PDB file of C-alpha atoms and ligand atoms in Angstrom:
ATOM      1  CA  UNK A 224     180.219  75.254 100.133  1.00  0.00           C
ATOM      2  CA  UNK A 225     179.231  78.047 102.937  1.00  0.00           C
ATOM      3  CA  UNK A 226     178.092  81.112 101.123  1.00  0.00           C
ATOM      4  CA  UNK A 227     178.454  84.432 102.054  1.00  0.00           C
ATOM      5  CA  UNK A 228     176.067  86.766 103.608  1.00  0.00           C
ATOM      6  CA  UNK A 229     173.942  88.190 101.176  1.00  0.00           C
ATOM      7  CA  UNK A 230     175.397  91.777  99.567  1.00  0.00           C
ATOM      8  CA  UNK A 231     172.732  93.459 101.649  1.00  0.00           C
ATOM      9  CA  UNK A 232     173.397  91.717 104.992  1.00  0.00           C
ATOM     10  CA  UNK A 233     175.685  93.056 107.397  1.00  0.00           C
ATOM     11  CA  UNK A 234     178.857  91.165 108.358  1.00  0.00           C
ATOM     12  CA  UNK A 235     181.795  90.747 110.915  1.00  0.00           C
ATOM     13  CA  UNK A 236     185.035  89.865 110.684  1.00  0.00           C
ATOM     14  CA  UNK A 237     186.077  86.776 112.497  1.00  0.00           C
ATOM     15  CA  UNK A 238     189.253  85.199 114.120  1.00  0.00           C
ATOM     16  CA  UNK A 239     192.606  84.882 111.915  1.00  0.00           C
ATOM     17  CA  UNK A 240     192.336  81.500 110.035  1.00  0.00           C
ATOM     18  CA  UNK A 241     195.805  82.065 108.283  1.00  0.00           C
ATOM     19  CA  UNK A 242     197.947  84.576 109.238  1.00  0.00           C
ATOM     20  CA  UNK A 243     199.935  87.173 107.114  1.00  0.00           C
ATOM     21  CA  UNK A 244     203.043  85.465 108.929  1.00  0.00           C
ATOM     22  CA  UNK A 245     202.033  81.707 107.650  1.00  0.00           C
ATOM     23  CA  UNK A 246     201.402  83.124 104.582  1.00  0.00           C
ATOM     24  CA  UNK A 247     204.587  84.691 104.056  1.00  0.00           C
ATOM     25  CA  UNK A 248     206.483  81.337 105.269  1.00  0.00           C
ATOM     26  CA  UNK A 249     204.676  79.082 103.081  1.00  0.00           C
ATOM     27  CA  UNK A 250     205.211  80.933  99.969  1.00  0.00           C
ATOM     28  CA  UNK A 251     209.011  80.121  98.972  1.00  0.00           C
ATOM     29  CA  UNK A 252     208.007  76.398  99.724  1.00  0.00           C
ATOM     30  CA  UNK A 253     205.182  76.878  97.134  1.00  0.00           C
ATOM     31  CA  UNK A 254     207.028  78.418  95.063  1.00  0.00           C
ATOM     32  CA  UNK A 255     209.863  75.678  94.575  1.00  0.00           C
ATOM     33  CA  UNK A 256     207.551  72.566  95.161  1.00  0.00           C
ATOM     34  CA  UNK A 257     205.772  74.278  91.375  1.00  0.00           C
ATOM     35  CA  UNK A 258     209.451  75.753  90.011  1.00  0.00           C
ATOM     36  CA  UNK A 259     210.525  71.597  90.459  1.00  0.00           C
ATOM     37  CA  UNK A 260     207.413  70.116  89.180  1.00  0.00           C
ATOM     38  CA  UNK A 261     206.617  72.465  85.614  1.00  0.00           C
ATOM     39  CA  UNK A 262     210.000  71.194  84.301  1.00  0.00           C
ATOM     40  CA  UNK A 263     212.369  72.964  82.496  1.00  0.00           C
ATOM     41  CA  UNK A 264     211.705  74.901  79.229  1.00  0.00           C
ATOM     42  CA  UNK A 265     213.211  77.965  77.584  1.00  0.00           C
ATOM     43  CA  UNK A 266     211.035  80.372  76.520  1.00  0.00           C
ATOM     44  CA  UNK A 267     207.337  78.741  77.170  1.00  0.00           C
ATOM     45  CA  UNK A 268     206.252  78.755  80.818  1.00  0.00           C
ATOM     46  CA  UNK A 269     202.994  81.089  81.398  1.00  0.00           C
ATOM     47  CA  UNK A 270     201.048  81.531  84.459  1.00  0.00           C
ATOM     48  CA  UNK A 271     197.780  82.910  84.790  1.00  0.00           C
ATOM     49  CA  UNK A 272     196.081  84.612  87.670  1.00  0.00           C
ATOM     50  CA  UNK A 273     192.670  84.533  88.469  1.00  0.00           C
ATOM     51  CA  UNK A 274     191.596  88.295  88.585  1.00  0.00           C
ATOM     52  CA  UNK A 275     190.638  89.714  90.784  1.00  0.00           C
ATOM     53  CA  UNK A 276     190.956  87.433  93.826  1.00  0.00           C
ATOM     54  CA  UNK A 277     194.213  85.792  93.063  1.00  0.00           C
ATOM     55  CA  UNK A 278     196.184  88.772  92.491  1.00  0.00           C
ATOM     56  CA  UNK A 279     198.179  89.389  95.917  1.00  0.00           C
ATOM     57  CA  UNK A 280     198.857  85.834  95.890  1.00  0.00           C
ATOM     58  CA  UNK A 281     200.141  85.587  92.943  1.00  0.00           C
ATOM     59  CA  UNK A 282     202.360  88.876  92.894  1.00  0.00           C
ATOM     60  CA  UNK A 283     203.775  87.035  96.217  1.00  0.00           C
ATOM     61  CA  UNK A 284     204.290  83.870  95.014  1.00  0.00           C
ATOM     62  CA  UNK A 285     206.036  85.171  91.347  1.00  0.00           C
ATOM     63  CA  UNK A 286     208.575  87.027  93.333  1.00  0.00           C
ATOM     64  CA  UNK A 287     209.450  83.506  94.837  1.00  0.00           C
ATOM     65  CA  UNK A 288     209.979  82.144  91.035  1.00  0.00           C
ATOM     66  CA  UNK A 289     213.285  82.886  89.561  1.00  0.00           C
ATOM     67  CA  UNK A 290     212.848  81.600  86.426  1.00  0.00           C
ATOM     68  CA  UNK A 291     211.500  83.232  83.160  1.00  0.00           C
ATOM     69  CA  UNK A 292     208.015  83.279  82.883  1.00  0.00           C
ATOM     70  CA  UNK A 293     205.139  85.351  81.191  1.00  0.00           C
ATOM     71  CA  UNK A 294     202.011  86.486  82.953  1.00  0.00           C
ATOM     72  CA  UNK A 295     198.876  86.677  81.581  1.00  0.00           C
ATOM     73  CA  UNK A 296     195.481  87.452  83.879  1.00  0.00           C
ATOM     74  CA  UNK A 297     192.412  86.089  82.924  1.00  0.00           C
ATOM     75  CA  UNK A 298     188.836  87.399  84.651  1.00  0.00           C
ATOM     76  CA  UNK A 299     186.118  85.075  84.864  1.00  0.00           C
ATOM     77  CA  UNK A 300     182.840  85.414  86.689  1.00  0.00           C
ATOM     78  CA  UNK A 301     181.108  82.731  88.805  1.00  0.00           C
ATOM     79  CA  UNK A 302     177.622  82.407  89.926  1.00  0.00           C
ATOM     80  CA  UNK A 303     178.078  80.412  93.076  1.00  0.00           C
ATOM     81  CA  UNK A 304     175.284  78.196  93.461  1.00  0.00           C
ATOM     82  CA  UNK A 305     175.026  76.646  90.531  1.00  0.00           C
ATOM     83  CA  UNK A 306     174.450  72.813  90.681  1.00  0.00           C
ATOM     84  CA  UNK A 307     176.683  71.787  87.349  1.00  0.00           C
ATOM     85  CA  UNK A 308     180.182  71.817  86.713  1.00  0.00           C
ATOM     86  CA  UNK A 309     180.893  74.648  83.981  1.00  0.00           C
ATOM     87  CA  UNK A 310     177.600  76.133  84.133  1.00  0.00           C
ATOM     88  CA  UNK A 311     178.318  78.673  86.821  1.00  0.00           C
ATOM     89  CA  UNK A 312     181.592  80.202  85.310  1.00  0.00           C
ATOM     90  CA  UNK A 313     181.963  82.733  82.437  1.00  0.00           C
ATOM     91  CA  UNK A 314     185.022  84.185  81.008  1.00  0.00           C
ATOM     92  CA  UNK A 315     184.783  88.004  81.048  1.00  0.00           C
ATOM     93  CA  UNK A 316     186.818  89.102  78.284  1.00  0.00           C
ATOM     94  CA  UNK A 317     189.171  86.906  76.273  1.00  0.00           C
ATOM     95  CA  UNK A 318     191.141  84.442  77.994  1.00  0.00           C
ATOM     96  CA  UNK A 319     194.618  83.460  77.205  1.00  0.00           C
ATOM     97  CA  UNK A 320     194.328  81.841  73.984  1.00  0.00           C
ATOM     98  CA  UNK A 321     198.179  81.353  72.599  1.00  0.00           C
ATOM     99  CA  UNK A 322     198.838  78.373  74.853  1.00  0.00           C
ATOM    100  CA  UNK A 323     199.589  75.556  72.513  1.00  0.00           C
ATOM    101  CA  UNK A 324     203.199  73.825  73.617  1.00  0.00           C
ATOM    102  CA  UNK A 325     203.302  75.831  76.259  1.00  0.00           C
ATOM    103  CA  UNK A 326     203.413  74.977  80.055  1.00  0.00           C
ATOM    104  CA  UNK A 327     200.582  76.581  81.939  1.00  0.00           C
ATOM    105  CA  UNK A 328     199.963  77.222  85.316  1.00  0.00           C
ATOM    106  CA  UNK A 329     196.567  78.846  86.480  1.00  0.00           C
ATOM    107  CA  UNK A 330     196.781  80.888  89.782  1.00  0.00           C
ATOM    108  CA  UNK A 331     193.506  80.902  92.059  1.00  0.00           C
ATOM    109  CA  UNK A 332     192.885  82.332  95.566  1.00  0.00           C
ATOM    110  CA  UNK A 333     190.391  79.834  96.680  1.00  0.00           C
ATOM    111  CA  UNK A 334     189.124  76.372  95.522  1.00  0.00           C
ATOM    112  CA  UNK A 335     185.440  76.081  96.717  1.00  0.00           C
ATOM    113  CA  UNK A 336     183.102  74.789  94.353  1.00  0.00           C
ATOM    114  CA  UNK A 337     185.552  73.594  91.972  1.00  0.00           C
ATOM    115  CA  UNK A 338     183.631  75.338  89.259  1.00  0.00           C
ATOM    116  CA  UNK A 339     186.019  77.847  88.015  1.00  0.00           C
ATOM    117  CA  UNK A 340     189.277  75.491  88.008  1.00  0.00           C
ATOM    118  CA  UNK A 341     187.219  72.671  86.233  1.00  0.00           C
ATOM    119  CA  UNK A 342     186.003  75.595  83.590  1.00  0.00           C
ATOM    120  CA  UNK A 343     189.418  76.799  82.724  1.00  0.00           C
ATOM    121  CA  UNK A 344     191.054  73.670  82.890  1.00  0.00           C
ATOM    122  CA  UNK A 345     188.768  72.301  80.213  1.00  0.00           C
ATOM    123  CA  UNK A 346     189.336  75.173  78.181  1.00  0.00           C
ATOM    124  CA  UNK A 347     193.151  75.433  78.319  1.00  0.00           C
ATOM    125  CA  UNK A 348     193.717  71.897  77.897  1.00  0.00           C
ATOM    126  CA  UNK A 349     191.758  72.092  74.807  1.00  0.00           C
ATOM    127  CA  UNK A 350     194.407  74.436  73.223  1.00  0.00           C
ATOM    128  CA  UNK A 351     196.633  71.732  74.072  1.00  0.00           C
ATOM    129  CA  UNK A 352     199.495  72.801  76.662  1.00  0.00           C
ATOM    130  CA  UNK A 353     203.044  70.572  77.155  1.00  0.00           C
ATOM    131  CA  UNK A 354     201.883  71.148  80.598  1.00  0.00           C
ATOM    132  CA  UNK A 355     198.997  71.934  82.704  1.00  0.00           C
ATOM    133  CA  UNK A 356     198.196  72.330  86.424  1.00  0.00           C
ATOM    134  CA  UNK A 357     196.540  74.913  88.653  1.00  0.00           C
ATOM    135  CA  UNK A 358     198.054  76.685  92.402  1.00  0.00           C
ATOM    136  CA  UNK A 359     195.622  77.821  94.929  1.00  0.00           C
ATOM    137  CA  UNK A 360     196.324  79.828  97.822  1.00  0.00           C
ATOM    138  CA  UNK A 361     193.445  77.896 100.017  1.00  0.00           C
ATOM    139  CA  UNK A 362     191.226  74.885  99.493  1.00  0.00           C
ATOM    140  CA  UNK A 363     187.768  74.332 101.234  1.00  0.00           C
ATOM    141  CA  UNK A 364     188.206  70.838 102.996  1.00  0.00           C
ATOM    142  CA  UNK A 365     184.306  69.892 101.096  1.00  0.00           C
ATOM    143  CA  UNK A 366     184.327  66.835  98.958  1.00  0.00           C
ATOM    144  CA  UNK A 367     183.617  69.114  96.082  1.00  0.00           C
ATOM    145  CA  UNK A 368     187.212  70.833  96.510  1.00  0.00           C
ATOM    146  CA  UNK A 369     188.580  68.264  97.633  1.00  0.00           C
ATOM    147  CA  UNK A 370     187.498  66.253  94.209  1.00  0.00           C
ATOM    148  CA  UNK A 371     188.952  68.851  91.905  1.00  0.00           C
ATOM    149  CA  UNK A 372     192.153  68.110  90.336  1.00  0.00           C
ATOM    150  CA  UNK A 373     194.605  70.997  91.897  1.00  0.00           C
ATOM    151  CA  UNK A 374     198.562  69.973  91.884  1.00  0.00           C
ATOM    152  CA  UNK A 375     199.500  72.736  94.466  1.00  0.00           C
ATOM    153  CA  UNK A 376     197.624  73.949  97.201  1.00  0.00           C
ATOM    154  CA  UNK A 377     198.526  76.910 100.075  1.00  0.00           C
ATOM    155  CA  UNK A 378     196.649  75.969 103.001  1.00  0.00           C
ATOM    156  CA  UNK A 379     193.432  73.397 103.235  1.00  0.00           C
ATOM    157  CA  UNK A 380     190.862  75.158 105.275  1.00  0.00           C
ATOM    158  CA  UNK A 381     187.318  74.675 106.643  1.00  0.00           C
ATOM    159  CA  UNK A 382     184.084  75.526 105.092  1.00  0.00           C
ATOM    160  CA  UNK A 383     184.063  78.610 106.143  1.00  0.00           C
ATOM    161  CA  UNK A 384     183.421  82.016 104.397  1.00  0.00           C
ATOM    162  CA  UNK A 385     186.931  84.000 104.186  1.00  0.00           C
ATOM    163  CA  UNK A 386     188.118  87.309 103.284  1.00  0.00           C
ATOM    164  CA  UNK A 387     191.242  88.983 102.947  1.00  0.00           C
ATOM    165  CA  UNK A 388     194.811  88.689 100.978  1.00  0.00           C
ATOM    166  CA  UNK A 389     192.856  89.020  98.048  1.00  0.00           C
ATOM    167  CA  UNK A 390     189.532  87.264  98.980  1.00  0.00           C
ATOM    168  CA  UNK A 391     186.788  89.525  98.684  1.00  0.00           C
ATOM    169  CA  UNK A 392     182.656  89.889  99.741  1.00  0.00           C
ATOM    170  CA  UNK A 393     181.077  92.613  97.622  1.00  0.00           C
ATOM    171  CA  UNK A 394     184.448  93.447  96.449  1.00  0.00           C
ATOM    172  CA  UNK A 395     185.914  94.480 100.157  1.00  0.00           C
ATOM    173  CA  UNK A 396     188.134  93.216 102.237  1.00  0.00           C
ATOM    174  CA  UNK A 397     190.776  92.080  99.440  1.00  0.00           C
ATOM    175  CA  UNK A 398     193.298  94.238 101.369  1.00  0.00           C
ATOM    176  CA  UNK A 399     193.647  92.422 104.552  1.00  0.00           C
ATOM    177  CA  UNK A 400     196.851  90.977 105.138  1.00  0.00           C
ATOM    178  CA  UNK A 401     195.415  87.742 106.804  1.00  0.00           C
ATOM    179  CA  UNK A 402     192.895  85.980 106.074  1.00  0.00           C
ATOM    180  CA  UNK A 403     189.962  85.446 108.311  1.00  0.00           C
ATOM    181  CA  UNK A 404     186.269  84.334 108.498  1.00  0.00           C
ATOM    182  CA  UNK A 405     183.391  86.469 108.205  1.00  0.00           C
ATOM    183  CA  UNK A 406     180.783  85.997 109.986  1.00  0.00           C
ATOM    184  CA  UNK A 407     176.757  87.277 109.014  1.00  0.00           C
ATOM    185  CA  UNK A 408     175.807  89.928 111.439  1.00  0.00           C
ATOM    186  CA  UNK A 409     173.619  87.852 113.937  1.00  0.00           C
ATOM    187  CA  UNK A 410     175.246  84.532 113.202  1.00  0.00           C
ATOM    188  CA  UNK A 411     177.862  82.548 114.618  1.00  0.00           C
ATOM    189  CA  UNK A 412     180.598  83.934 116.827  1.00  0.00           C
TER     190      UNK A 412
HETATM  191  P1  IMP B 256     184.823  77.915  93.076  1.00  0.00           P
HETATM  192  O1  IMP B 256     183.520  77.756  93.822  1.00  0.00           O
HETATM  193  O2  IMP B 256     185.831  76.857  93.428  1.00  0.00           O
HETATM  194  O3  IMP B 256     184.592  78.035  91.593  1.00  0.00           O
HETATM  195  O4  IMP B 256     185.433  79.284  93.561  1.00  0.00           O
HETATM  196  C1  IMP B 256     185.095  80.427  92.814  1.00  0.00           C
HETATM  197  C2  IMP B 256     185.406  81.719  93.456  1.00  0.00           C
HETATM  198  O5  IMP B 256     184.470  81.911  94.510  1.00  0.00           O
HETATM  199  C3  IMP B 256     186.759  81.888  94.090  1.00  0.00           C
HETATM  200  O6  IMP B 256     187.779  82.212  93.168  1.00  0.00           O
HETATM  201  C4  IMP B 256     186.459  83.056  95.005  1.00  0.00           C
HETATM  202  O7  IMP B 256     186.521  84.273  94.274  1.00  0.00           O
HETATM  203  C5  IMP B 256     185.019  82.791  95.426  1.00  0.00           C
HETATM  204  N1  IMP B 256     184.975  82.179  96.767  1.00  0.00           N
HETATM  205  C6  IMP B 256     184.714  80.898  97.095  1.00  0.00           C
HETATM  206  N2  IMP B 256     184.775  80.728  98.443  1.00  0.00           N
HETATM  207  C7  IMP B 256     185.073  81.944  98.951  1.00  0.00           C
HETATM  208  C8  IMP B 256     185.274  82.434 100.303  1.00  0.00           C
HETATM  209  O8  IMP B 256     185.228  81.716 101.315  1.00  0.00           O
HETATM  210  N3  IMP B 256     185.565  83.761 100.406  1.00  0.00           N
HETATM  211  C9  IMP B 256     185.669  84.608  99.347  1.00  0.00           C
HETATM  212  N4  IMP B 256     185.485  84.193  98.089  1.00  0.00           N
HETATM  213  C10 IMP B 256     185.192  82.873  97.893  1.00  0.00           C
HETATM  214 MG1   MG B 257     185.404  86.534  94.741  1.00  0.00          MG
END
């Protein structure tokens, strides 16, 4: 897990680790690798975003879904950091909490830690889903990612600290269209 440069520090942005252009090719394959795999169901498929990180990737990747679906956003707050599983991660707000029967998929920008996919995936199984599995846009290629069960992932990347397409530090940068490293001022090129 690299973390960021502190809040205070001043940082750089870095080269292009995935481009808008990947991103924007890999997203119909996403999208009907998970369409094929959730199975078929009427009335009772829900996803749910990740605010706020996970919400250009998953307005992309919905648009990719023809089938009926509800959305439902849930906001939870990590501490990064943290040396326990669960510990680190707090809902803010109610989460989903009608999910019984249902199949579920939860929609995250990055898997890091593991922390927050291991929180909610503990607490939506326990309302007990027909069927569960988590999306990310990018995983951190760290055994800790790598050890966290996640049935679709975007793009496997290094440890490095990323912002853009929705990945933030101190809430900015969410509105780049590709996403790339940044850097501490001072630190590595
Ligand atoms: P986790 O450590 O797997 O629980 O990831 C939790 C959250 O940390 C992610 O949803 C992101 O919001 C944030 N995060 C982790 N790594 C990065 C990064 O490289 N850039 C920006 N945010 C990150
Ligand atoms: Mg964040």
């Amino acid at each position: 897990m690299t973390h960021p440069p502190s809040p205070a520090a001043r940082a750089r942005l870095g080269r292009v680790v995935i481009s808008s252009e990947r991103i924007a090719a890999r997203m119909p394959e996403l999208a009907r690798q998970i369409v094929e795999s959730m199975g078929d169901g009427d009335d009772d498929l829900v996803l749910v975003p990740v605010m706020t990180g996970a919400f250009i990737f998953a307005a992309d990747l919905v648009r990719h879904m023809p089938v009926r679906m509800r959305i439902t956003l849930a906001t939870v707050s990590s501490y990064p950091g943290t040396a326990t599983s669960s510990q680190g991660v707090r809902p803010l707000g109610d989460l989903p909490g009608d999910l019984s029967g249902r199949r579920v998929l939860v929609i995250d920008d990055i898997l890091d830690s593991g922390n927050t996919l291991r929180f909610l995936r503990e607490r939506f199984l326990a309302q007990r889903p027909a069927r569960f599995a988590t999306a990310v846009l990018l995983r951190k290629t760290i055994p800790a990612a790598l050890g966290t069960p996640c049935e679709f992932v975007g793009f496997d990347i290094e440890d490095e600290f990323v912002v853009g397409y929705g990945l933030d530090f101190d809430g900015c940068y969410r509105n780049l269209p590709d996403v790339r490293v940044l850097h501490p001022e001072g630190g590595a090129p």
